[in-house]
C-alpha positions as a printed NumPy array, in Angstrom:
array([[ 34.278, -26.171, -49.03 ],
       [ 37.763, -25.68 , -48.957],
       [ 38.702, -29.072, -47.63 ],
       [ 39.455, -30.332, -51.017],
       [ 41.38 , -27.116, -52.399],
       [ 45.006, -26.795, -51.8  ],
       [ 46.47 , -23.707, -50.491],
       [ 48.121, -23.067, -54.055],
       [ 44.858, -23.39 , -55.788],
       [ 43.214, -20.888, -53.022],
       [ 46.214, -18.364, -53.853],
       [ 45.555, -18.733, -57.403],
       [ 42.158, -17.779, -57.068],
       [ 42.95 , -14.76 , -55.201],
       [ 45.463, -13.914, -58.138],
       [ 42.876, -14.384, -60.778],
       [ 40.32 , -12.437, -58.754],
       [ 42.577,  -9.183, -58.659],
       [ 43.647,  -9.779, -62.384],
       [ 40.082, -10.131, -63.518],
       [ 38.694,  -7.05 , -61.345],
       [ 41.067,  -4.888, -63.362],
       [ 40.068,  -6.273, -66.801],
       [ 36.346,  -6.419, -66.167],
       [ 35.845,  -3.789, -63.277],
       [ 31.867,  -4.169, -63.83 ],
       [ 31.848,  -7.732, -63.32 ],
       [ 30.513,  -9.663, -60.558],
       [ 32.976, -12.435, -59.546],
       [ 31.606, -15.749, -58.634],
       [ 33.286, -19.246, -57.944],
       [ 32.081, -22.772, -59.245],
       [ 29.547, -22.091, -62.089],
       [ 27.855, -25.037, -63.087],
       [ 28.186, -25.645, -66.902],
       [ 26.429, -28.931, -67.969],
       [ 28.203, -31.516, -66.48 ],
       [ 31.048, -29.547, -65.719],
       [ 31.766, -26.749, -63.265],
       [ 34.257, -23.772, -63.844],
       [ 36.313, -22.354, -61.094],
       [ 35.783, -18.733, -61.596],
       [ 33.427, -16.361, -63.618],
       [ 33.337, -12.721, -64.041],
       [ 29.999, -11.708, -64.901],
       [ 29.534,  -8.112, -66.489],
       [ 26.294,  -6.719, -67.387],
       [ 26.514,  -7.628, -70.939],
       [ 29.404, -10.339, -71.077],
       [ 30.688, -13.616, -69.464],
       [ 34.102, -14.762, -68.881],
       [ 35.251, -17.976, -67.36 ],
       [ 38.558, -19.098, -65.744],
       [ 39.487, -22.548, -65.269],
       [ 42.442, -23.084, -62.807],
       [ 45.095, -26.127, -63.032],
       [ 47.183, -25.84 , -59.722],
       [ 50.412, -28.016, -59.673],
       [ 48.284, -30.888, -57.918],
       [ 45.968, -31.08 , -60.896],
       [ 46.315, -33.014, -64.009],
       [ 45.248, -31.923, -67.608],
       [ 43.644, -35.168, -68.469],
       [ 40.045, -33.657, -68.418],
       [ 40.825, -30.441, -70.087],
       [ 39.763, -30.98 , -73.298],
       [ 36.296, -32.385, -72.192],
       [ 36.187, -29.417, -69.764],
       [ 37.035, -26.783, -72.605],
       [ 34.191, -28.314, -74.924],
       [ 31.564, -27.972, -71.983],
       [ 32.759, -24.472, -71.023],
       [ 32.881, -22.977, -74.762],
       [ 29.508, -24.273, -75.494],
       [ 28.113, -21.497, -73.24 ],
       [ 30.71 , -19.114, -72.368],
       [ 31.816, -16.487, -74.865],
       [ 35.293, -15.868, -73.253],
       [ 37.376, -18.823, -71.657],
       [ 40.752, -18.568, -69.779],
       [ 42.841, -21.473, -68.328],
       [ 44.989, -20.32 , -65.646],
       [ 48.143, -22.625, -65.21 ],
       [ 50.48 , -23.207, -62.521],
       [ 54.32 , -22.822, -63.777],
       [ 54.504, -26.554, -63.815],
       [ 52.263, -26.822, -66.867],
       [ 53.953, -24.068, -68.991],
       [ 55.198, -26.62 , -71.266],
       [ 52.063, -28.225, -71.724],
       [ 50.017, -25.024, -72.402],
       [ 49.273, -26.404, -75.963],
       [ 46.736, -28.722, -74.32 ],
       [ 44.399, -25.652, -74.07 ],
       [ 42.242, -25.359, -77.163],
       [ 43.333, -22.756, -79.853],
       [ 40.312, -20.492, -78.924],
       [ 41.349, -20.426, -75.396],
       [ 43.346, -17.671, -73.594],
       [ 46.138, -19.134, -71.242],
       [ 47.909, -17.273, -68.133],
       [ 50.529, -18.318, -65.746],
       [ 49.829, -17.677, -62.222],
       [ 52.413, -17.872, -59.472],
       [ 53.505, -15.722, -56.36 ],
       [ 50.242, -13.826, -56.416],
       [ 50.758, -12.625, -60.052],
       [ 49.163, -13.347, -63.341],
       [ 51.65 , -13.422, -66.21 ],
       [ 50.441, -13.501, -69.748],
       [ 53.695, -14.656, -71.191],
       [ 54.309, -18.589, -71.299],
       [ 57.846, -19.41 , -71.012],
       [ 59.448, -22.885, -71.226],
       [ 62.391, -24.773, -72.579],
       [ 61.596, -27.641, -74.982],
       [ 63.595, -31.009, -75.031],
       [ 65.823, -29.422, -77.97 ],
       [ 67.18 , -27.062, -75.555],
       [ 65.201, -24.111, -77.264],
       [ 63.696, -21.329, -75.067],
       [ 60.183, -20.339, -76.049],
       [ 58.136, -17.144, -74.943],
       [ 54.661, -16.52 , -76.314],
       [ 51.189, -15.219, -75.311],
       [ 47.74 , -17.073, -75.678],
       [ 44.749, -14.857, -76.015],
       [ 41.365, -16.116, -76.34 ],
       [ 38.939, -15.707, -79.101],
       [ 35.856, -14.141, -78.085],
       [ 32.696, -16.178, -79.487],
       [ 30.331, -13.268, -79.95 ],
       [ 28.09 , -15.342, -81.751],
       [ 27.36 , -17.326, -78.705],
       [ 23.747, -16.414, -77.584],
       [ 20.987, -18.756, -77.103],
       [ 23.288, -21.709, -75.823],
       [ 24.214, -19.255, -73.019],
       [ 20.624, -19.98 , -71.624],
       [ 21.544, -23.341, -70.657],
       [ 23.598, -21.945, -67.534],
       [ 20.383, -20.976, -66.024],
       [ 17.779, -22.661, -63.621],
       [ 14.211, -22.88 , -64.728],
       [ 13.076, -20.207, -62.546],
       [ 15.636, -17.814, -63.742],
       [ 14.444, -18.915, -67.342],
       [ 10.91 , -18.165, -66.262],
       [ 11.942, -14.744, -64.936],
       [ 13.611, -13.66 , -68.366],
       [ 10.416, -15.039, -70.386],
       [  8.042, -13.077, -68.072],
       [  9.923,  -9.86 , -68.37 ],
       [ 10.047, -10.185, -72.03 ],
       [  6.377, -10.91 , -72.327],
       [  6.944, -14.35 , -73.889],
       [  5.54 , -16.297, -70.914],
       [  2.921, -15.469, -68.059],
       [  4.723, -15.475, -64.352],
       [  2.68 , -18.395, -63.375],
       [  2.756, -22.309, -63.758],
       [  5.99 , -24.289, -63.903],
       [  6.76 , -24.623, -67.778],
       [  9.618, -26.932, -68.79 ],
       [ 13.053, -25.33 , -69.616],
       [ 13.107, -26.349, -73.275],
       [  9.677, -24.418, -73.732],
       [ 11.067, -21.5  , -72.08 ],
       [ 14.356, -21.301, -73.845],
       [ 12.495, -21.587, -77.119],
       [ 10.049, -18.586, -75.968],
       [ 13.045, -16.564, -75.079],
       [ 15.031, -17.389, -78.427],
       [ 12.192, -16.105, -80.29 ],
       [ 11.22 , -12.865, -78.112],
       [ 14.778, -11.509, -77.861],
       [ 17.758, -10.685, -79.756],
       [ 20.969, -12.043, -79.476],
       [ 22.287,  -8.91 , -77.619],
       [ 19.292,  -9.152, -75.343],
       [ 19.583, -12.875, -74.518],
       [ 23.287, -12.196, -73.305],
       [ 22.218,  -9.314, -70.991],
       [ 19.392, -11.219, -69.633],
       [ 21.953, -14.425, -68.701],
       [ 23.952, -12.15 , -67.042],
       [ 21.412, -10.418, -65.321],
       [ 20.267, -13.633, -63.622],
       [ 23.715, -14.902, -62.736],
       [ 24.545, -11.443, -61.368],
       [ 21.338, -12.051, -59.108],
       [ 21.908, -15.557, -58.206],
       [ 22.529, -16.126, -54.395],
       [ 24.011, -19.647, -54.596],
       [ 27.55 , -19.974, -55.097],
       [ 30.387, -21.252, -52.796],
       [ 32.016, -17.911, -52.814],
       [ 30.903, -14.477, -54.689],
       [ 30.441, -11.074, -54.605],
       [ 26.973, -10.16 , -53.144],
       [ 24.131, -10.527, -55.407],
       [ 23.129,  -7.609, -57.725],
       [ 19.24 ,  -7.747, -58.044],
       [ 17.42 ,  -5.417, -60.5  ],
       [ 14.018,  -4.396, -60.441],
       [ 11.259,  -6.513, -62.243],
       [ 10.514, -10.456, -62.215],
       [ 13.399, -12.24 , -60.41 ],
       [ 13.563, -16.093, -60.245],
       [ 12.47 , -15.786, -56.708],
       [  9.126, -14.44 , -57.87 ],
       [  8.473, -17.573, -60.137],
       [  6.472, -20.677, -59.123],
       [  8.134, -23.85 , -58.321],
       [ 11.215, -24.649, -56.253],
       [ 14.003, -22.322, -56.79 ],
       [ 17.212, -24.889, -57.248],
       [ 19.989, -26.101, -59.569],
       [ 18.918, -27.906, -62.772],
       [ 20.702, -30.757, -64.055],
       [ 19.707, -33.145, -66.495],
       [ 18.674, -36.609, -65.077],
       [ 21.957, -38.044, -66.186],
       [ 23.906, -35.483, -64.212],
       [ 22.275, -35.291, -60.73 ],
       [ 24.753, -37.275, -59.14 ],
       [ 27.397, -35.251, -57.686],
       [ 29.913, -37.589, -59.009],
       [ 28.896, -36.821, -62.659],
       [ 30.347, -33.183, -62.592],
       [ 33.892, -33.004, -64.04 ],
       [ 35.399, -30.691, -61.542]])
């Protein structure tokens, strides 16, 4: 899985890993979380909060950043973009609600510095806006079996049969509060054992995705099943 990743990107992942563990010490760290038609590089999954980090090394481009941000912010409450120093002058390509950090030499810097064409030097910070209103859309991050496990624990659906994802999402949305939905999504992501690279799964007592009927695998909409449809 590392064949298409540069040594620079892998070093940036390690730096972000250390930075994130300091900011969110109770989080499980996972790599390559699928979000609809995109896949975010890293996520920090706390018991009641989800943070995503997209990495742009010097070998990347920013052409797809806006489309990626739209997909990420639709289901992730806190989003950061980690840029190689090459992109400091292009940091405004990131959305206004997205946090930006610069990663170089194993360090994560919150201050963005660059010299404009006019010769002026700029230095500023870009902190993210936390979308605390984002609750039900986070359910789109989950597999059908994970949704089924949540519905079963909430008493909103029996732990049998293979109900469709929209049915389960509707049942969960009506049975749980927003805070409960966020916590349940985080619980499932902390327990999922199917990431390229991650901390060990954290499985709590009660119904789990593995207990639910049907195949336990990644759900993607029919138009997104081909690997090439992912905006990596």
